[in-house]
Every structure is written in structure tokens, then in C-alpha cells.
């Protein structure tokens, strides 16, 4: 592990010195203004966070350290015989800031293999829950049970120097990433495959081994997992899961506690749970219409029914994006390559033709286009993973890559505890009457 840790430390020290100079010279520059509506409406559009690993453009979508998803598919190392990027490479890119070589990626794979042991009490904690517990709840309980292994918590209790925080967070991050596929696969096999667990294969890459432990040996499914784990890893810093990890981590809660917080947020239907909602919504539509290939007219009617019942169309809309999510497009390309005739996948593509014009006609909806969750489930169903309640766990296993790379940076850059100001409506009313200056303290 020394190589990647040392490289990270060198990069982080250089960046910290640069940021110090930037703030010394420009720290008082104003970067925006905040309206009253923004304070009430989810802080949309307020820039108040720094997250080094990726940047989201509302028109173009996500770039990881400057690279788009198609560029990553081209430039990141692949598994032997494969065409999709290895998520190890994306993690290296997010952490170090440079594209990895094949050797760098192999090194990361080896480090994660070595650190993947999950202690027994974690499985026992999962087993203590009723088997029908939602997979995301089982996942978070397992992450919390893993917290006994935290280097950060142990070293902090022993009186660690604050200069070493990054080092302990780095070790915890690598352990957590290494262990997560085993834990996630255990939950899947426990809940859906009668508890018939599959031992890890130490010769496989991180995502390939995850697919193997889930019980999917098809090479194409392994490729799908590599793509899935890459494209779900990060979406800049303000989304609920990334922001929750950052916020909780800023209190120096260790990486396990911080990641569990993020996963609780990911389990919300407006965030990561939307991927299960999409497949559920299509299955319900098919059942309602008694078909597995609804026509575009039938889909349009069903969309209108969904909206008239005061529900959202899952997989559509976004807080920042204003175009089709490139993560949706990457999955559509995968579908076209590997399963162009699959009925569910074709329905997803028909929904893509039908939904945007309907949502566009509703003035209040800012983005009528599909997000990442609109496609992922249909690809999984194609390979037999029909248990849609589980899908958000897959998202969570991927998301660990981005949020842990970010947490390493936050500690290496010495970011302080996060604490924005809040006000009451009572105070807002006084301010509107000119009785109080709420913005000055
Ligand atoms: C992602 C999402 C939460 C973004 O929320 P947002 O930033 O508040 O989006 P908007 O500003 O466009 O929302 C304005 C209104 O349009 C509604 N809207 C947005 N997307 C919608 C959708 N897909 N279906 C129905 N209504 C939608 C919102 O609920 C809101 O209604 P309200 O004013 O009555 O509360 C929202 O688009 C949504 O709920 N999408 C469906 C769930 C989903 O796919 N989530 C995964 C995101 S990656």
C-alpha cells in the first residue's frame, strides 16, 4: 500500500500549499449571493463546498478529475478481455488526480484483496436482523458493525496528532472499500438465495469478484458490474450521500460512521432508492396493462396516471442536471451492445421517448430528462437479478469509491467541522419588516 499512500500524500501536500496561497490572496473574494428562496428550498445552486474528486456540469454531466464517462471507458485499464473500465482505476484517478497505469490498477486490486477480510461479528450482526429486513438497512447495520475495525477511532482515542488524521482515514478507507463487496454479497445471498454464500475468488478484480460472490459468473455481468461500479462512484460533493459523508466526517467521526450516514441518505427514494423504484414502477405498469411490452401510448397514459396520483416518475429529473444523464447513456450503450432485444430494456428506451415531452409540459419540473437510475435496473434484470429491493446496495458499494477518496482529501487538507448558519421564519419576518438584520450577527 505504501506506493499509493505516499503518492497521495505528496499530491495532497502540494495541493494544501497551493490552497493556502489561494486563500491568502483571494480568501475574501465573493463567489455568489444567496436568496431567501434558496435558504428554504434545499440550498440549490449555492456553492459552499469543495470536493476534489469530480465536477458536475448541468448540461454536460459528470467529469471525474476532468474526464467524461466515454473518456474513462477509453482511457482506464480493463480486465483481461474486457472493454469496460476497472473501478480500481477510477478510484486511483479520483484519489491521486492522474490517470493510472495498468500496474497502478493491479496494485489497487492487490491491496483491496489483501485487506478484504470481514470479521465474523459483522455477519452475526446481519444475522440478528429478520431476513426480510430491507437490504439497505442490513447494509448499514453491517457497516456500523465493521466500525470496530476503525484505525482512526483507535488512534484518535490514543491521542493521535492532527497531522496524522489523513493517514488513519486513508487506512480505514482502503479497508472499508476492500470489505464492502463481501458484506453486500452476503446480504444478497442471505435474503434471496437461501443463505448459500459464495467464497471470494482472490484472482478476480474488485467488481468481478463482487459479481462472483453475488452468484453471477457470466463474463458480461462482470463487465456490467465494472461499468456500474465506475459510473455510480461519484457525482460531485453536494448530493445527499456525498454531502452526508462529508458532513459527518467533518466532526471527525471515523470513515465507517461517516459512510453509514451517507448510505442512510442513499436509501431515500429521491436519491439512490430511485433505481429500485424504476423497475418496480415498470413491473407494476406491465401488470396493470397485462403485457411485457407496453406501447408508447400505453406508457404515456400510465405516466399521466402516476402524475395524477401525486407521485414522481422515478428515474426522471435531477437537482443539477438539465440534460440526459451521461450515466444513463453509458448504460443504454451497454444495452444496445449486449441485449438490444430485451423487452424490459426496450421498455426503458420507450419510456425515454415518452416521458420527457410530458414532463416538459409541466412548467414546474426543471429537468425532464432521465438520470442514472432510469436504466440500471433493467440491465440487472436481464442477467437474472430481479430482486429490485437490492439495487441501492449496488449503488452504495460503488459510491464508497468517491466518498472515501473525498474523505481522504478532506482530512489531508485539514477541512474544519462543517457548520452553516440557519435562521427561523420568525427572524425572516422581522428582517422583512426592517426590524432585524439577520445576515449580520
Ligand atoms: C431528483 C429530484 C428529487 C430533483 O428534485 P428537484 O431539484 O426539487 O427538482 P425540480 O426543481 O425539477 O422539482 C420541481 C417540482 O417538480 C417535481 N418533479 C421533479 N421531477 C419529477 C418527476 N420525475 N416526476 C414528477 N414530478 C417531478 C418535484 O417533485 C417538484 O414538485 P413540487 O414543487 O410540487 O414539490 C426530482 O426530480 C425527483 O423526485 N425525481 C424522481 C426521483 C428520482 O429519479 N431520483 C433520483 C435522482 S438521481
PDB file of N, CA, C and O in Angstrom, residues 60-119:
ATOM      1  N   UNK A  60     -23.562  19.054 -19.415  1.00  0.00           N
ATOM      2  CA  UNK A  60     -22.686  18.004 -19.934  1.00  0.00           C
ATOM      3  C   UNK A  60     -22.661  16.765 -19.042  1.00  0.00           C
ATOM      4  O   UNK A  60     -22.308  15.670 -19.485  1.00  0.00           O
ATOM      5  N   UNK A  61     -23.020  16.927 -17.769  1.00  0.00           N
ATOM      6  CA  UNK A  61     -22.951  15.795 -16.845  1.00  0.00           C
ATOM      7  C   UNK A  61     -21.639  15.746 -16.096  1.00  0.00           C
ATOM      8  O   UNK A  61     -20.892  16.735 -16.050  1.00  0.00           O
ATOM      9  N   UNK A  62     -21.344  14.570 -15.552  1.00  0.00           N
ATOM     10  CA  UNK A  62     -20.225  14.436 -14.621  1.00  0.00           C
ATOM     11  C   UNK A  62     -18.876  14.309 -15.333  1.00  0.00           C
ATOM     12  O   UNK A  62     -18.778  13.686 -16.393  1.00  0.00           O
ATOM     13  N   UNK A  63     -17.865  14.921 -14.743  1.00  0.00           N
ATOM     14  CA  UNK A  63     -16.473  14.678 -15.140  1.00  0.00           C
ATOM     15  C   UNK A  63     -15.715  14.281 -13.890  1.00  0.00           C
ATOM     16  O   UNK A  63     -15.812  14.969 -12.863  1.00  0.00           O
ATOM     17  N   UNK A  64     -14.979  13.204 -13.983  1.00  0.00           N
ATOM     18  CA  UNK A  64     -14.143  12.761 -12.866  1.00  0.00           C
ATOM     19  C   UNK A  64     -12.732  13.279 -13.118  1.00  0.00           C
ATOM     20  O   UNK A  64     -12.101  12.867 -14.093  1.00  0.00           O
ATOM     21  N   UNK A  65     -12.279  14.198 -12.274  1.00  0.00           N
ATOM     22  CA  UNK A  65     -10.943  14.800 -12.463  1.00  0.00           C
ATOM     23  C   UNK A  65     -10.756  15.232 -13.921  1.00  0.00           C
ATOM     24  O   UNK A  65      -9.703  15.007 -14.524  1.00  0.00           O
ATOM     25  N   UNK A  66     -11.822  15.792 -14.477  1.00  0.00           N
ATOM     26  CA  UNK A  66     -11.725  16.337 -15.843  1.00  0.00           C
ATOM     27  C   UNK A  66     -12.124  15.368 -16.942  1.00  0.00           C
ATOM     28  O   UNK A  66     -12.254  15.764 -18.102  1.00  0.00           O
ATOM     29  N   UNK A  67     -12.320  14.096 -16.629  1.00  0.00           N
ATOM     30  CA  UNK A  67     -12.623  13.105 -17.678  1.00  0.00           C
ATOM     31  C   UNK A  67     -14.103  12.733 -17.698  1.00  0.00           C
ATOM     32  O   UNK A  67     -14.692  12.440 -16.648  1.00  0.00           O
ATOM     33  N   UNK A  68     -14.695  12.723 -18.892  1.00  0.00           N
ATOM     34  CA  UNK A  68     -16.083  12.289 -19.052  1.00  0.00           C
ATOM     35  C   UNK A  68     -16.151  10.759 -18.976  1.00  0.00           C
ATOM     36  O   UNK A  68     -15.108  10.080 -19.067  1.00  0.00           O
ATOM     37  N   UNK A  69     -17.372  10.234 -18.887  1.00  0.00           N
ATOM     38  CA  UNK A  69     -17.521   8.770 -18.826  1.00  0.00           C
ATOM     39  C   UNK A  69     -16.995   8.099 -20.110  1.00  0.00           C
ATOM     40  O   UNK A  69     -16.224   7.134 -20.020  1.00  0.00           O
ATOM     41  N   UNK A  70     -17.357   8.583 -21.316  1.00  0.00           N
ATOM     42  CA  UNK A  70     -16.774   7.954 -22.514  1.00  0.00           C
ATOM     43  C   UNK A  70     -15.242   7.995 -22.517  1.00  0.00           C
ATOM     44  O   UNK A  70     -14.584   7.047 -22.948  1.00  0.00           O
ATOM     45  N   UNK A  71     -14.668   9.089 -22.011  1.00  0.00           N
ATOM     46  CA  UNK A  71     -13.195   9.160 -21.952  1.00  0.00           C
ATOM     47  C   UNK A  71     -12.637   8.117 -20.981  1.00  0.00           C
ATOM     48  O   UNK A  71     -11.610   7.480 -21.248  1.00  0.00           O
ATOM     49  N   UNK A  72     -13.335   7.941 -19.854  1.00  0.00           N
ATOM     50  CA  UNK A  72     -12.878   6.930 -18.887  1.00  0.00           C
ATOM     51  C   UNK A  72     -12.948   5.541 -19.503  1.00  0.00           C
ATOM     52  O   UNK A  72     -12.064   4.703 -19.292  1.00  0.00           O
ATOM     53  N   UNK A  73     -14.044   5.300 -20.273  1.00  0.00           N
ATOM     54  CA  UNK A  73     -14.200   3.978 -20.900  1.00  0.00           C
ATOM     55  C   UNK A  73     -13.044   3.707 -21.864  1.00  0.00           C
ATOM     56  O   UNK A  73     -12.643   2.569 -22.050  1.00  0.00           O
ATOM     57  N   UNK A  74     -12.525   4.784 -22.420  1.00  0.00           N
ATOM     58  CA  UNK A  74     -11.419   4.634 -23.365  1.00  0.00           C
ATOM     59  C   UNK A  74     -10.067   4.548 -22.640  1.00  0.00           C
ATOM     60  O   UNK A  74      -9.225   3.732 -22.977  1.00  0.00           O
ATOM     61  N   UNK A  75      -9.888   5.368 -21.604  1.00  0.00           N
ATOM     62  CA  UNK A  75      -8.543   5.546 -21.051  1.00  0.00           C
ATOM     63  C   UNK A  75      -8.212   4.678 -19.840  1.00  0.00           C
ATOM     64  O   UNK A  75      -7.038   4.471 -19.540  1.00  0.00           O
ATOM     65  N   UNK A  76      -9.197   4.218 -19.099  1.00  0.00           N
ATOM     66  CA  UNK A  76      -8.876   3.448 -17.885  1.00  0.00           C
ATOM     67  C   UNK A  76      -8.583   1.984 -18.239  1.00  0.00           C
ATOM     68  O   UNK A  76      -9.215   1.428 -19.145  1.00  0.00           O
ATOM     69  N   UNK A  77      -7.653   1.362 -17.516  1.00  0.00           N
ATOM     70  CA  UNK A  77      -7.345  -0.055 -17.769  1.00  0.00           C
ATOM     71  C   UNK A  77      -8.568  -0.955 -17.610  1.00  0.00           C
ATOM     72  O   UNK A  77      -9.480  -0.653 -16.841  1.00  0.00           O
ATOM     73  N   UNK A  78      -8.565  -2.061 -18.371  1.00  0.00           N
ATOM     74  CA  UNK A  78      -9.695  -3.001 -18.377  1.00  0.00           C
ATOM     75  C   UNK A  78      -9.244  -4.350 -17.805  1.00  0.00           C
ATOM     76  O   UNK A  78      -8.040  -4.622 -17.718  1.00  0.00           O
ATOM     77  N   UNK A  79     -10.229  -5.183 -17.498  1.00  0.00           N
ATOM     78  CA  UNK A  79      -9.916  -6.564 -17.120  1.00  0.00           C
ATOM     79  C   UNK A  79      -9.469  -7.305 -18.387  1.00  0.00           C
ATOM     80  O   UNK A  79      -9.840  -6.899 -19.496  1.00  0.00           O
ATOM     81  N   UNK A  80      -8.683  -8.401 -18.256  1.00  0.00           N
ATOM     82  CA  UNK A  80      -8.256  -9.138 -19.452  1.00  0.00           C
ATOM     83  C   UNK A  80      -9.466  -9.533 -20.307  1.00  0.00           C
ATOM     84  O   UNK A  80     -10.434 -10.101 -19.795  1.00  0.00           O
ATOM     85  N   UNK A  81      -9.439  -9.150 -21.570  1.00  0.00           N
ATOM     86  CA  UNK A  81     -10.531  -9.480 -22.491  1.00  0.00           C
ATOM     87  C   UNK A  81     -11.741  -8.575 -22.363  1.00  0.00           C
ATOM     88  O   UNK A  81     -12.701  -8.699 -23.127  1.00  0.00           O
ATOM     89  N   UNK A  82     -11.725  -7.656 -21.424  1.00  0.00           N
ATOM     90  CA  UNK A  82     -12.892  -6.800 -21.182  1.00  0.00           C
ATOM     91  C   UNK A  82     -12.812  -5.478 -21.921  1.00  0.00           C
ATOM     92  O   UNK A  82     -11.758  -5.099 -22.445  1.00  0.00           O
ATOM     93  N   UNK A  83     -13.944  -4.758 -21.953  1.00  0.00           N
ATOM     94  CA  UNK A  83     -13.957  -3.445 -22.615  1.00  0.00           C
ATOM     95  C   UNK A  83     -14.409  -2.335 -21.670  1.00  0.00           C
ATOM     96  O   UNK A  83     -14.353  -1.163 -22.015  1.00  0.00           O
ATOM     97  N   UNK A  84     -14.903  -2.698 -20.484  1.00  0.00           N
ATOM     98  CA  UNK A  84     -15.363  -1.667 -19.535  1.00  0.00           C
ATOM     99  C   UNK A  84     -14.227  -1.324 -18.561  1.00  0.00           C
ATOM    100  O   UNK A  84     -13.386  -2.171 -18.255  1.00  0.00           O
ATOM    101  N   UNK A  85     -14.222  -0.076 -18.047  1.00  0.00           N
ATOM    102  CA  UNK A  85     -13.129   0.316 -17.146  1.00  0.00           C
ATOM    103  C   UNK A  85     -13.180  -0.425 -15.809  1.00  0.00           C
ATOM    104  O   UNK A  85     -14.260  -0.755 -15.324  1.00  0.00           O
ATOM    105  N   UNK A  86     -12.019  -0.647 -15.225  1.00  0.00           N
ATOM    106  CA  UNK A  86     -11.981  -1.226 -13.881  1.00  0.00           C
ATOM    107  C   UNK A  86     -12.179  -0.098 -12.860  1.00  0.00           C
ATOM    108  O   UNK A  86     -11.479   0.920 -12.922  1.00  0.00           O
ATOM    109  N   UNK A  87     -13.114  -0.273 -11.922  1.00  0.00           N
ATOM    110  CA  UNK A  87     -13.346   0.785 -10.928  1.00  0.00           C
ATOM    111  C   UNK A  87     -12.120   1.115 -10.095  1.00  0.00           C
ATOM    112  O   UNK A  87     -11.989   2.238  -9.593  1.00  0.00           O
ATOM    113  N   UNK A  88     -11.207   0.170  -9.956  1.00  0.00           N
ATOM    114  CA  UNK A  88      -9.951   0.460  -9.253  1.00  0.00           C
ATOM    115  C   UNK A  88      -9.256   1.666  -9.895  1.00  0.00           C
ATOM    116  O   UNK A  88      -8.653   2.503  -9.213  1.00  0.00           O
ATOM    117  N   UNK A  89      -9.331   1.724 -11.233  1.00  0.00           N
ATOM    118  CA  UNK A  89      -8.684   2.811 -11.963  1.00  0.00           C
ATOM    119  C   UNK A  89      -9.353   4.140 -11.685  1.00  0.00           C
ATOM    120  O   UNK A  89      -8.687   5.170 -11.519  1.00  0.00           O
ATOM    121  N   UNK A  90     -10.676   4.132 -11.607  1.00  0.00           N
ATOM    122  CA  UNK A  90     -11.386   5.380 -11.297  1.00  0.00           C
ATOM    123  C   UNK A  90     -11.042   5.838  -9.882  1.00  0.00           C
ATOM    124  O   UNK A  90     -10.827   7.028  -9.645  1.00  0.00           O
ATOM    125  N   UNK A  91     -10.962   4.894  -8.951  1.00  0.00           N
ATOM    126  CA  UNK A  91     -10.607   5.271  -7.576  1.00  0.00           C
ATOM    127  C   UNK A  91      -9.224   5.932  -7.561  1.00  0.00           C
ATOM    128  O   UNK A  91      -9.027   6.979  -6.949  1.00  0.00           O
ATOM    129  N   UNK A  92      -8.281   5.315  -8.272  1.00  0.00           N
ATOM    130  CA  UNK A  92      -6.925   5.875  -8.331  1.00  0.00           C
ATOM    131  C   UNK A  92      -6.975   7.297  -8.891  1.00  0.00           C
ATOM    132  O   UNK A  92      -6.369   8.220  -8.363  1.00  0.00           O
ATOM    133  N   UNK A  93      -7.734   7.463  -9.975  1.00  0.00           N
ATOM    134  CA  UNK A  93      -7.844   8.779 -10.613  1.00  0.00           C
ATOM    135  C   UNK A  93      -8.441   9.803  -9.638  1.00  0.00           C
ATOM    136  O   UNK A  93      -7.937  10.924  -9.512  1.00  0.00           O
ATOM    137  N   UNK A  94      -9.515   9.413  -8.938  1.00  0.00           N
ATOM    138  CA  UNK A  94     -10.154  10.363  -8.013  1.00  0.00           C
ATOM    139  C   UNK A  94      -9.231  10.696  -6.843  1.00  0.00           C
ATOM    140  O   UNK A  94      -9.166  11.830  -6.394  1.00  0.00           O
ATOM    141  N   UNK A  95      -8.489   9.709  -6.361  1.00  0.00           N
ATOM    142  CA  UNK A  95      -7.637   9.913  -5.189  1.00  0.00           C
ATOM    143  C   UNK A  95      -6.367  10.685  -5.541  1.00  0.00           C
ATOM    144  O   UNK A  95      -5.994  11.639  -4.859  1.00  0.00           O
ATOM    145  N   UNK A  96      -5.718  10.265  -6.619  1.00  0.00           N
ATOM    146  CA  UNK A  96      -4.401  10.833  -6.948  1.00  0.00           C
ATOM    147  C   UNK A  96      -4.518  12.023  -7.910  1.00  0.00           C
ATOM    148  O   UNK A  96      -3.711  12.938  -7.887  1.00  0.00           O
ATOM    149  N   UNK A  97      -5.530  11.994  -8.758  1.00  0.00           N
ATOM    150  CA  UNK A  97      -5.701  13.099  -9.703  1.00  0.00           C
ATOM    151  C   UNK A  97      -5.090  12.821 -11.063  1.00  0.00           C
ATOM    152  O   UNK A  97      -5.226  13.611 -11.983  1.00  0.00           O
ATOM    153  N   UNK A  98      -4.374  11.707 -11.226  1.00  0.00           N
ATOM    154  CA  UNK A  98      -3.776  11.333 -12.514  1.00  0.00           C
ATOM    155  C   UNK A  98      -4.366  10.009 -12.988  1.00  0.00           C
ATOM    156  O   UNK A  98      -4.741   9.165 -12.172  1.00  0.00           O
ATOM    157  N   UNK A  99      -4.357   9.808 -14.322  1.00  0.00           N
ATOM    158  CA  UNK A  99      -4.794   8.514 -14.851  1.00  0.00           C
ATOM    159  C   UNK A  99      -3.830   7.430 -14.391  1.00  0.00           C
ATOM    160  O   UNK A  99      -2.610   7.637 -14.420  1.00  0.00           O
ATOM    161  N   UNK A 100      -4.339   6.271 -13.992  1.00  0.00           N
ATOM    162  CA  UNK A 100      -3.440   5.198 -13.547  1.00  0.00           C
ATOM    163  C   UNK A 100      -2.883   4.403 -14.722  1.00  0.00           C
ATOM    164  O   UNK A 100      -3.495   4.331 -15.780  1.00  0.00           O
ATOM    165  N   UNK A 101      -1.732   3.790 -14.502  1.00  0.00           N
ATOM    166  CA  UNK A 101      -1.227   2.802 -15.455  1.00  0.00           C
ATOM    167  C   UNK A 101      -1.874   1.454 -15.105  1.00  0.00           C
ATOM    168  O   UNK A 101      -2.520   1.320 -14.061  1.00  0.00           O
ATOM    169  N   UNK A 102      -1.632   0.463 -15.950  1.00  0.00           N
ATOM    170  CA  UNK A 102      -2.139  -0.876 -15.678  1.00  0.00           C
ATOM    171  C   UNK A 102      -1.561  -1.395 -14.343  1.00  0.00           C
ATOM    172  O   UNK A 102      -2.262  -2.021 -13.551  1.00  0.00           O
ATOM    173  N   UNK A 103      -0.269  -1.090 -14.110  1.00  0.00           N
ATOM    174  CA  UNK A 103       0.377  -1.538 -12.857  1.00  0.00           C
ATOM    175  C   UNK A 103      -0.264  -0.884 -11.632  1.00  0.00           C
ATOM    176  O   UNK A 103      -0.442  -1.530 -10.599  1.00  0.00           O
ATOM    177  N   UNK A 104      -0.587   0.412 -11.757  1.00  0.00           N
ATOM    178  CA  UNK A 104      -1.235   1.115 -10.629  1.00  0.00           C
ATOM    179  C   UNK A 104      -2.542   0.412 -10.277  1.00  0.00           C
ATOM    180  O   UNK A 104      -2.865   0.214  -9.106  1.00  0.00           O
ATOM    181  N   UNK A 105      -3.299   0.057 -11.317  1.00  0.00           N
ATOM    182  CA  UNK A 105      -4.606  -0.573 -11.094  1.00  0.00           C
ATOM    183  C   UNK A 105      -4.436  -1.962 -10.475  1.00  0.00           C
ATOM    184  O   UNK A 105      -5.149  -2.333  -9.545  1.00  0.00           O
ATOM    185  N   UNK A 106      -3.457  -2.697 -10.973  1.00  0.00           N
ATOM    186  CA  UNK A 106      -3.195  -4.024 -10.377  1.00  0.00           C
ATOM    187  C   UNK A 106      -2.811  -3.887  -8.918  1.00  0.00           C
ATOM    188  O   UNK A 106      -3.206  -4.696  -8.071  1.00  0.00           O
ATOM    189  N   UNK A 107      -2.039  -2.842  -8.618  1.00  0.00           N
ATOM    190  CA  UNK A 107      -1.630  -2.605  -7.228  1.00  0.00           C
ATOM    191  C   UNK A 107      -2.855  -2.375  -6.349  1.00  0.00           C
ATOM    192  O   UNK A 107      -2.973  -2.968  -5.261  1.00  0.00           O
ATOM    193  N   UNK A 108      -3.788  -1.542  -6.826  1.00  0.00           N
ATOM    194  CA  UNK A 108      -5.000  -1.268  -6.034  1.00  0.00           C
ATOM    195  C   UNK A 108      -5.792  -2.570  -5.842  1.00  0.00           C
ATOM    196  O   UNK A 108      -6.242  -2.880  -4.736  1.00  0.00           O
ATOM    197  N   UNK A 109      -5.953  -3.342  -6.933  1.00  0.00           N
ATOM    198  CA  UNK A 109      -6.671  -4.620  -6.823  1.00  0.00           C
ATOM    199  C   UNK A 109      -6.022  -5.497  -5.742  1.00  0.00           C
ATOM    200  O   UNK A 109      -6.721  -6.064  -4.887  1.00  0.00           O
ATOM    201  N   UNK A 110      -4.690  -5.571  -5.765  1.00  0.00           N
ATOM    202  CA  UNK A 110      -3.988  -6.426  -4.796  1.00  0.00           C
ATOM    203  C   UNK A 110      -4.159  -5.930  -3.370  1.00  0.00           C
ATOM    204  O   UNK A 110      -4.373  -6.719  -2.443  1.00  0.00           O
ATOM    205  N   UNK A 111      -4.070  -4.612  -3.203  1.00  0.00           N
ATOM    206  CA  UNK A 111      -4.229  -4.043  -1.851  1.00  0.00           C
ATOM    207  C   UNK A 111      -5.623  -4.384  -1.321  1.00  0.00           C
ATOM    208  O   UNK A 111      -5.783  -4.846  -0.185  1.00  0.00           O
ATOM    209  N   UNK A 112      -6.632  -4.206  -2.151  1.00  0.00           N
ATOM    210  CA  UNK A 112      -8.011  -4.476  -1.686  1.00  0.00           C
ATOM    211  C   UNK A 112      -8.217  -5.969  -1.419  1.00  0.00           C
ATOM    212  O   UNK A 112      -8.928  -6.331  -0.483  1.00  0.00           O
ATOM    213  N   UNK A 113      -7.594  -6.816  -2.239  1.00  0.00           N
ATOM    214  CA  UNK A 113      -7.709  -8.262  -1.962  1.00  0.00           C
ATOM    215  C   UNK A 113      -7.117  -8.588  -0.598  1.00  0.00           C
ATOM    216  O   UNK A 113      -7.713  -9.327   0.187  1.00  0.00           O
ATOM    217  N   UNK A 114      -5.957  -8.020  -0.316  1.00  0.00           N
ATOM    218  CA  UNK A 114      -5.279  -8.316   0.959  1.00  0.00           C
ATOM    219  C   UNK A 114      -6.072  -7.827   2.162  1.00  0.00           C
ATOM    220  O   UNK A 114      -5.983  -8.376   3.243  1.00  0.00           O
ATOM    221  N   UNK A 115      -6.826  -6.739   1.980  1.00  0.00           N
ATOM    222  CA  UNK A 115      -7.488  -6.109   3.125  1.00  0.00           C
ATOM    223  C   UNK A 115      -8.969  -6.465   3.222  1.00  0.00           C
ATOM    224  O   UNK A 115      -9.713  -5.810   3.949  1.00  0.00           O
ATOM    225  N   UNK A 116      -9.398  -7.510   2.511  1.00  0.00           N
ATOM    226  CA  UNK A 116     -10.849  -7.742   2.381  1.00  0.00           C
ATOM    227  C   UNK A 116     -11.472  -8.613   3.477  1.00  0.00           C
ATOM    228  O   UNK A 116     -12.671  -8.878   3.438  1.00  0.00           O
ATOM    229  N   UNK A 117     -10.670  -9.019   4.457  1.00  0.00           N
ATOM    230  CA  UNK A 117     -11.222  -9.911   5.480  1.00  0.00           C
ATOM    231  C   UNK A 117     -12.326  -9.212   6.292  1.00  0.00           C
ATOM    232  O   UNK A 117     -12.134  -8.106   6.799  1.00  0.00           O
ATOM    233  N   UNK A 118     -13.459  -9.889   6.423  1.00  0.00           N
ATOM    234  CA  UNK A 118     -14.576  -9.340   7.220  1.00  0.00           C
ATOM    235  C   UNK A 118     -14.700 -10.170   8.493  1.00  0.00           C
ATOM    236  O   UNK A 118     -14.878 -11.397   8.421  1.00  0.00           O
ATOM    237  N   UNK A 119     -14.611  -9.519   9.657  1.00  0.00           N
ATOM    238  CA  UNK A 119     -14.691 -10.299  10.903  1.00  0.00           C
ATOM    239  C   UNK A 119     -16.084 -10.928  11.096  1.00  0.00           C
ATOM    240  O   UNK A 119     -17.086 -10.386  10.624  1.00  0.00           O
TER     241      UNK A 119
END
